[in-house]
Coordinates of C-alpha atoms and ligand atoms in Angstrom, one line a residue:
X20 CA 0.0 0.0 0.0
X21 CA 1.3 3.3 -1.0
X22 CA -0.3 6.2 0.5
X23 CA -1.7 9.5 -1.4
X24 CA -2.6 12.6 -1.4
X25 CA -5.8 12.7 -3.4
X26 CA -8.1 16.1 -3.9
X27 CA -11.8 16.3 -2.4
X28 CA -12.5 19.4 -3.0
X29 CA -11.6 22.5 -4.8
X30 CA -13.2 25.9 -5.4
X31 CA -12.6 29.7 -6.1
X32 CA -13.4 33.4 -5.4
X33 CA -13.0 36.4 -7.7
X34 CA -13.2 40.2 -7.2
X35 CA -16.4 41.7 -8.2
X36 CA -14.7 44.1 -10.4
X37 CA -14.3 42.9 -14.2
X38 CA -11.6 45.1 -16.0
X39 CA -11.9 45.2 -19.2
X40 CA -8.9 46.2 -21.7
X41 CA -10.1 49.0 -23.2
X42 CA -9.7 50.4 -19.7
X43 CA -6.1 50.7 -20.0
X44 CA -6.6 52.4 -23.2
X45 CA -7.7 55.7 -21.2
X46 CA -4.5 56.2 -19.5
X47 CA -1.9 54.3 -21.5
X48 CA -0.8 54.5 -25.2
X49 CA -2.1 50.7 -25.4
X50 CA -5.0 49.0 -27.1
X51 CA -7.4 46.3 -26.5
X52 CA -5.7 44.2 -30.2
X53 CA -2.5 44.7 -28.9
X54 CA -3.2 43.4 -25.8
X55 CA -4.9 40.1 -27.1
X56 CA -2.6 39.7 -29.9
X57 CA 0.3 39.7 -27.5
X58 CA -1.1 37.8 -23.9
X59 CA -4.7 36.1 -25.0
X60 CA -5.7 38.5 -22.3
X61 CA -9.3 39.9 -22.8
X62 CA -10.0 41.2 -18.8
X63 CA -9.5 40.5 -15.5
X64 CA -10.5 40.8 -12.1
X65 CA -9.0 43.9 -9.4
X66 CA -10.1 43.6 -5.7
X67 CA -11.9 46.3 -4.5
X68 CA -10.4 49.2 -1.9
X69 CA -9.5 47.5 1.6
X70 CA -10.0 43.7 0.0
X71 CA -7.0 41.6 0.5
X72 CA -5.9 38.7 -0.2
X73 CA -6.7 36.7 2.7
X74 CA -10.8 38.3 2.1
X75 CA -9.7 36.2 -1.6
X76 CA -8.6 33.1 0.0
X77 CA -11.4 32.6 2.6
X78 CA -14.4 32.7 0.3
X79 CA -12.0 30.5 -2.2
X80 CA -11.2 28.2 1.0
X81 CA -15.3 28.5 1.9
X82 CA -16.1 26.4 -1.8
X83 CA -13.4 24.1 -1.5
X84 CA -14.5 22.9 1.7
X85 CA -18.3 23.4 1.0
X86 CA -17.6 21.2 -2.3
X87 CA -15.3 18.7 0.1
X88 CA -18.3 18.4 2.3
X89 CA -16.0 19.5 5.5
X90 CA -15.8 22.2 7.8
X91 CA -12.6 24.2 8.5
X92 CA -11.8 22.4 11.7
X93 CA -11.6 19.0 9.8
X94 CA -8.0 20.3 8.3
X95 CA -4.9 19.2 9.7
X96 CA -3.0 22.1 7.7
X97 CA -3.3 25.1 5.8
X98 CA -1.2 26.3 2.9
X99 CA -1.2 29.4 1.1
X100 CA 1.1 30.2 -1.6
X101 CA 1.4 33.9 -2.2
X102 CA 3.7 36.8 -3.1
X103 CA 0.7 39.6 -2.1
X104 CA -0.2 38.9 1.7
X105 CA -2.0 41.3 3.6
X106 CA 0.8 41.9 6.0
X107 CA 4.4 40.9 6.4
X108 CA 3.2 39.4 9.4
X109 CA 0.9 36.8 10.1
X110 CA 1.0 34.7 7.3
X111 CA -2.1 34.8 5.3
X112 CA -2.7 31.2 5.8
X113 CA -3.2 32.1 9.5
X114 CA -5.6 34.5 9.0
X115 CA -7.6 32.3 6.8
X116 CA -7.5 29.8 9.4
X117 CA -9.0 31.7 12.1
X118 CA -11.9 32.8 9.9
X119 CA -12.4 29.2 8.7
X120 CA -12.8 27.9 12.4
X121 CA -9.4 25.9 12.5
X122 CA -7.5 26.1 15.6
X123 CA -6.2 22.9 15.9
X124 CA -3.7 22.7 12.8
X125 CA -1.1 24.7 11.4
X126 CA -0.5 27.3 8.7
X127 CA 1.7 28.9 6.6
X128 CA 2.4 31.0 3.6
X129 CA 4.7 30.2 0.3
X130 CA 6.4 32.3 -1.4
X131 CA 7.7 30.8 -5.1
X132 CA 6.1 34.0 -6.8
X133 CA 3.9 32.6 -10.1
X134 CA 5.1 28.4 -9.3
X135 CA 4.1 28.9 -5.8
X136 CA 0.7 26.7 -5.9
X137 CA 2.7 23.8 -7.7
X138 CA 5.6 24.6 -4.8
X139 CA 2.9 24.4 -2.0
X140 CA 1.1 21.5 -3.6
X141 CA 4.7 19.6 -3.5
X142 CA 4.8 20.7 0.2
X143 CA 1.6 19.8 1.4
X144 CA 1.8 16.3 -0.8
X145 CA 5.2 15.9 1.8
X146 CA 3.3 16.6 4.9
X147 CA 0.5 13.8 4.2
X148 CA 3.2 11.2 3.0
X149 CA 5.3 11.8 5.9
X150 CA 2.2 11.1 7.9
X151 CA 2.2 14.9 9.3
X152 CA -1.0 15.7 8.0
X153 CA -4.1 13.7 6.7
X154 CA -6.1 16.9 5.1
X155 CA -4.3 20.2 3.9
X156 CA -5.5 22.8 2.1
X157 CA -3.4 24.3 -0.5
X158 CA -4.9 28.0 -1.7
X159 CA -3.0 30.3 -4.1
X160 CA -4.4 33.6 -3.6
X161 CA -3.1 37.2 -4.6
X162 CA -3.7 40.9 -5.1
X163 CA -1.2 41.3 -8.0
X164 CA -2.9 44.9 -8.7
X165 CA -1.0 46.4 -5.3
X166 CA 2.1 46.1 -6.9
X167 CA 1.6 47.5 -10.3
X168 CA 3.5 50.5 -12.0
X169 CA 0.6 52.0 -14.0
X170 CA 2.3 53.8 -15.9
X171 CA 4.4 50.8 -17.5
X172 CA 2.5 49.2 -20.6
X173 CA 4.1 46.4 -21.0
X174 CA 3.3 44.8 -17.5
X175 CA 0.4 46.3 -15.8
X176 CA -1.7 45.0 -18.2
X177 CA -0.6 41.6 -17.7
X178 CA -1.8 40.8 -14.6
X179 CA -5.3 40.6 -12.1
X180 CA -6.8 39.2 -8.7
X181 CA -7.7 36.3 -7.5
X182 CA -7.8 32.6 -5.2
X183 CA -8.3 28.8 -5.7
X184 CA -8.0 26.1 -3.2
X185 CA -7.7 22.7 -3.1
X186 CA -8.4 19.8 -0.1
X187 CA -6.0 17.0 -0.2
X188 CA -6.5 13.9 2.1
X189 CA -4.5 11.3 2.8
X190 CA -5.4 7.7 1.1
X191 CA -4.5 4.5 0.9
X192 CA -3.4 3.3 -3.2
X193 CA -1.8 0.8 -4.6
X194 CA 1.7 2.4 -5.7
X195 CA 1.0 2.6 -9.5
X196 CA 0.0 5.4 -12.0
X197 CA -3.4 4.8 -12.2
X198 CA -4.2 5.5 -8.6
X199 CA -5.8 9.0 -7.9
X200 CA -3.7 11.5 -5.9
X201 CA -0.7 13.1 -6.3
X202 CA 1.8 10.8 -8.8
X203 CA 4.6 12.6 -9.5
X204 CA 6.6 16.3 -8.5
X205 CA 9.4 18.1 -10.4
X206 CA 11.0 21.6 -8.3
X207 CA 13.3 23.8 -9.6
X208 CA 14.8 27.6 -9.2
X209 CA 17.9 29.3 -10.3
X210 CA 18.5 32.6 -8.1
X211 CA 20.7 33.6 -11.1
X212 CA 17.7 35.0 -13.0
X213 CA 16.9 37.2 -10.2
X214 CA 16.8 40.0 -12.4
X215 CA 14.3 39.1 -15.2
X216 CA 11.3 39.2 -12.9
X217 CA 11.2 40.8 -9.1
X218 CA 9.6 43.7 -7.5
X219 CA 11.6 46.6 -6.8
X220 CA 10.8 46.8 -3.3
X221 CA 10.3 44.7 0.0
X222 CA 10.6 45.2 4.0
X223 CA 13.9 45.4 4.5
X224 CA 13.9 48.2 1.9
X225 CA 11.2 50.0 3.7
X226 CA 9.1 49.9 0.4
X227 CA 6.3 47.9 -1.5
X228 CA 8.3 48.1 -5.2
X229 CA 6.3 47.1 -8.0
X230 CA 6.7 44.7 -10.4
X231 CA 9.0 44.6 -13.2
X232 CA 10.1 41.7 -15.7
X233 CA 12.3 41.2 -19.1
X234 CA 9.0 40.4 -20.9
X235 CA 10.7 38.7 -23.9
X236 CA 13.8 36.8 -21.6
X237 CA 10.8 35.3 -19.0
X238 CA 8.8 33.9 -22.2
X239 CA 11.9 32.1 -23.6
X240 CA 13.0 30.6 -19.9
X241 CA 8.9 29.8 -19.7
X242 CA 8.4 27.8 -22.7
X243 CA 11.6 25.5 -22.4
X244 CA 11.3 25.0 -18.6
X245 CA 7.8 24.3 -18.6
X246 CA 7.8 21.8 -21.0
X247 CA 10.9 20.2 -19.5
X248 CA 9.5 19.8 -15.9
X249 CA 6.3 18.9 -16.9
X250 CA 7.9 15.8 -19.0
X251 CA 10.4 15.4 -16.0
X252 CA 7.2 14.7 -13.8
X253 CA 5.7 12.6 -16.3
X254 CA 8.5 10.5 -16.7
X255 CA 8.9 9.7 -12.7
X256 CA 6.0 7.5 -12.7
X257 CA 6.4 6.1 -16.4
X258 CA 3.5 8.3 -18.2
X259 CA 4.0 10.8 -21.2
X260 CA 2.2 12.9 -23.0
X261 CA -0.6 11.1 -24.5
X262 CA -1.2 9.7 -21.2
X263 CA -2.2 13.2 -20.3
X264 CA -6.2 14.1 -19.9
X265 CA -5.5 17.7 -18.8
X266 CA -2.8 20.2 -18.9
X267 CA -3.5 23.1 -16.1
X268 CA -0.6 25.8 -16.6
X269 CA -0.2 28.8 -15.3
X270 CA -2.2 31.0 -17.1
X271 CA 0.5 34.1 -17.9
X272 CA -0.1 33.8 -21.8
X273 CA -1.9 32.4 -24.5
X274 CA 1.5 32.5 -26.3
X275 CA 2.9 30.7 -23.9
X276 CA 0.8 27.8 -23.0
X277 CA 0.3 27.1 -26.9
X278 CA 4.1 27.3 -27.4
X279 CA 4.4 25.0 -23.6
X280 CA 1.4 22.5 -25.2
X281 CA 3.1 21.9 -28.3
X282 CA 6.5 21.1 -27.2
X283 CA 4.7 18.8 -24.8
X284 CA 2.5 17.1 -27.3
X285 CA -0.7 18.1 -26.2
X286 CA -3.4 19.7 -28.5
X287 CA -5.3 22.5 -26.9
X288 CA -8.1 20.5 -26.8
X289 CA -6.6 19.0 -23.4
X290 CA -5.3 22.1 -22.3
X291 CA -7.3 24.4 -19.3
X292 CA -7.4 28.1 -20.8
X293 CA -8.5 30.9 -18.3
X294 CA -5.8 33.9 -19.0
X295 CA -8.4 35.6 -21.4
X296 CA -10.5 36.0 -18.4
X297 CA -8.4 36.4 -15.5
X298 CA -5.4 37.4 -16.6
X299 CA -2.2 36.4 -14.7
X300 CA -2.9 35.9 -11.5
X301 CA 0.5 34.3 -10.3
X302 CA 0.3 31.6 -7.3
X303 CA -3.7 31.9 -8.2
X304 CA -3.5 31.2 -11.6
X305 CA -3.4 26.9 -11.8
X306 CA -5.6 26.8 -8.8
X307 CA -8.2 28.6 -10.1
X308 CA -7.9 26.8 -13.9
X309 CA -8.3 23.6 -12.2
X310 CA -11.6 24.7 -10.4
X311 CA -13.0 26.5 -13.3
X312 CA -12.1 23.3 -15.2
X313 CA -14.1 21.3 -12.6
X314 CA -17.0 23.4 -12.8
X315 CA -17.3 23.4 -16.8
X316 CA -16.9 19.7 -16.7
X317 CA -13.4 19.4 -18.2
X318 CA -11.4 17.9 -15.6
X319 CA -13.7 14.8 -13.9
X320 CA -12.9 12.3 -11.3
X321 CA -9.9 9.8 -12.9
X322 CA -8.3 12.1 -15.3
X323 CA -5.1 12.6 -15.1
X324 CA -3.4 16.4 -15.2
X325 CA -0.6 18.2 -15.1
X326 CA 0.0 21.2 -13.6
X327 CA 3.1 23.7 -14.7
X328 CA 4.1 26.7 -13.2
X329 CA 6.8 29.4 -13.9
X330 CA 7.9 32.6 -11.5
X331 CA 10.3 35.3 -10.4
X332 CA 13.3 33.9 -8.7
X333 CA 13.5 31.6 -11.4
X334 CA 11.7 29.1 -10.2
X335 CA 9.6 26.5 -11.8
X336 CA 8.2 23.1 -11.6
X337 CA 5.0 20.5 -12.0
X338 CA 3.0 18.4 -10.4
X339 CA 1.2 15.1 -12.4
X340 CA -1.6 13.9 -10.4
X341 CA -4.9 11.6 -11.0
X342 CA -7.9 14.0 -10.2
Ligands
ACO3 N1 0.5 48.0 -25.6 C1 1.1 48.4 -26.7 N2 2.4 48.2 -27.0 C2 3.1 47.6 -26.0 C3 2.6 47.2 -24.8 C4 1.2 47.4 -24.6 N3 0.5 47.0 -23.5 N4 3.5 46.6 -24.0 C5 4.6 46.6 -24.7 N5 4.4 47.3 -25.9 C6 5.4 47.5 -27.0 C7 6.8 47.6 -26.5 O1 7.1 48.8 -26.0 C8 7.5 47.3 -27.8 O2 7.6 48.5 -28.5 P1 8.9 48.9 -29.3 O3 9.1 47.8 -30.3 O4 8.6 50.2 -29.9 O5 10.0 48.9 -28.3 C9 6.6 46.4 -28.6 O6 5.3 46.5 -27.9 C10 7.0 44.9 -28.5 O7 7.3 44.6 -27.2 P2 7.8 43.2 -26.7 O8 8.2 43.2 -25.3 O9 8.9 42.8 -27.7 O10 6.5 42.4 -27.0 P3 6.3 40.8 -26.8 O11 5.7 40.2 -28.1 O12 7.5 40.1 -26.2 O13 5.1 40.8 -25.8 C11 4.8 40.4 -23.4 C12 5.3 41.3 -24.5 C13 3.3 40.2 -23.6 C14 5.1 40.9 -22.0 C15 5.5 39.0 -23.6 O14 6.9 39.2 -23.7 C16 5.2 38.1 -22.5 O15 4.1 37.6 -22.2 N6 6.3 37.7 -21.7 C17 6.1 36.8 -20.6 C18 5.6 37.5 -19.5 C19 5.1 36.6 -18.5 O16 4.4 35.6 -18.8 N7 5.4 36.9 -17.3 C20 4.9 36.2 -16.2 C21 5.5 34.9 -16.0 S1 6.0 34.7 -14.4 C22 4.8 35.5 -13.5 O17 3.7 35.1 -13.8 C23 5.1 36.5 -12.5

């Protein structure tokens, strides 16, 4: 008997505020072509003055566990990857757990910027196979649109708000590729590439920074690193590419995952695409794809998907699990 961490429930919050892209056409010399041609992006979401990230992550927590059929004291742990928390400190994964009802486990923020769900999804699949932890919840959640420059065209148009959450549980399998759960896990970062995506501020510089990135550099690393960790994962448990039910990338570009799908084998017909509607929100992105995917009746119980993620730092990686 092997055991695994399989998902029970997933789910999702969004601001109310739709932003479409002929807003940024007011104050920037942009346009709504330019911005499709280019990212696949058509809008996205912005929270609302005084809503936070942790205000994201508890109504996205609130469906997972509503769809899990649990309450918030039934989880052993609580994740949250995130490069946006409310405060430097608590973590936001605290604050989610107090307004959840969980006192009795633990929680904790990560911070791998854009891979940051498939980094906390690695971490939380540690914790239940280590025996730890039978039920974690791993939410990505961010407020991307706090750390914006407005005034630079070729990023703030990029990116939006938002939170996804999954339940993973602890259960018993049989060791090969066809059981449900987590299969397989590939991590990577290279601190050399520090300067191709980062924000220019932080605590110990007494500022917030905003974000800036080497548009062009970022979507050549993406591409080739994606598709390699994705068949790295794969590979670990003996499956490939047309084993592959769903692909669930991080939704940065449509350039991107096209580019990422093809070098991986996989039409777009088994490829999760949400970018064009909530444009790239980083640790949020996959998290939210794999909900939406749920609720459209893409991903079903069985199939199996693989989830790819690439962020500031560089860091990068993929997680291959049955659904
Ligand atoms: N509207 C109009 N023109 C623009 C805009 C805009 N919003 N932004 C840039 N331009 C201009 C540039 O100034 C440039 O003009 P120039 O030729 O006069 O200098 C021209 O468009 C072309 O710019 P490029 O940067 O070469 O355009 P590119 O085709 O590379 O697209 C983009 C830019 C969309 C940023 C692309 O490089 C990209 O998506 N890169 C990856 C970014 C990404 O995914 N980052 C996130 C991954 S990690 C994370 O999620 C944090």
């Amino acid at each position: 008997m092997t055991l695994r961490a399989v998902v029970k429930g997933v789910g999702h919050y969004l601001p109310e505020r739709v932003v479409p892209n002929s807003y940024f056409e007011e104050s920037l010399d942009t346009s709504n072509e330019w911005i499709v041609a280019r990212s696949g992006i058509e809008r996205r979401h912005f929270a609302a003055e005084g809503e936070t990230t942790s205000d994201l992550a508890t109504k996205a927590a609130e469906m997972a566990l509503a769809s899990a059929g649990m309450t918030g004291a039934d989880l052993d742990a609580i994740i949250i990857a995130t490069s946006t928390a409310d405060l430097t400190f608590p973590s936001a994964a605290t604050m989610v757990q107090a307004r959840i009802g969980n006192t009795k486990g633990f929680a904790f923020d990560v911070q791998a910027v854009c891979a940051g769900f498939v980094f906390a999804l690695t971490n939380a699949n540690a914790l239940i196979l280590s025996g730890q932890a039978r039920r974690v919840m791993v939410i990505g959640a961010e407020t991307f649109s706090r750390i914006m420059d407005w005034t630079d065209r070729s990023t703030c148009v990029l990116f939006g708000d938002g939170a996804g959450a999954v339940i993973l549980e602890a259960e018993e399998g049989t060791g090969a590729n066809t059981d449900r759960g987590i299969l397989a896990t590939d991590l990577n970062s290279d601190g050399s590439y520090r300067d191709l995506l980062y924000v220019d501020g932080g605590v110990s510089t007494k500022t917030t920074g905003v974000l800036r990135m080497e548009g062009k550099e970022v979507f050549r690393h993406a591409v080739e690193k994606l598709a390699e960790t994705a068949h790295t994962a794969l590979e670990k448990v003996g499956l490939g590419s047309d084993d592959v039910n769903w692909v669930v990338p991080h939704q940065a570009n449509i350039r991107i995952i096209q580019s990422t799908a093809k070098k991986l084998g996989v039409g777009m017909d088994r490829v999760v695409v949400t970018v064009q509607d909530h444009g790239n929100t980083s640790a949020a992105s996959i998290p939210l794809a794999l909900s939406v995917g749920v609720q459209n009746g893409q991903i079903k119980k069985g199939d199996l998907v693989v989830t790819e993620a690439i962020g500031g730092g560089l860091a990068w990686g993929s997680v291959v699990l049955r659904w």
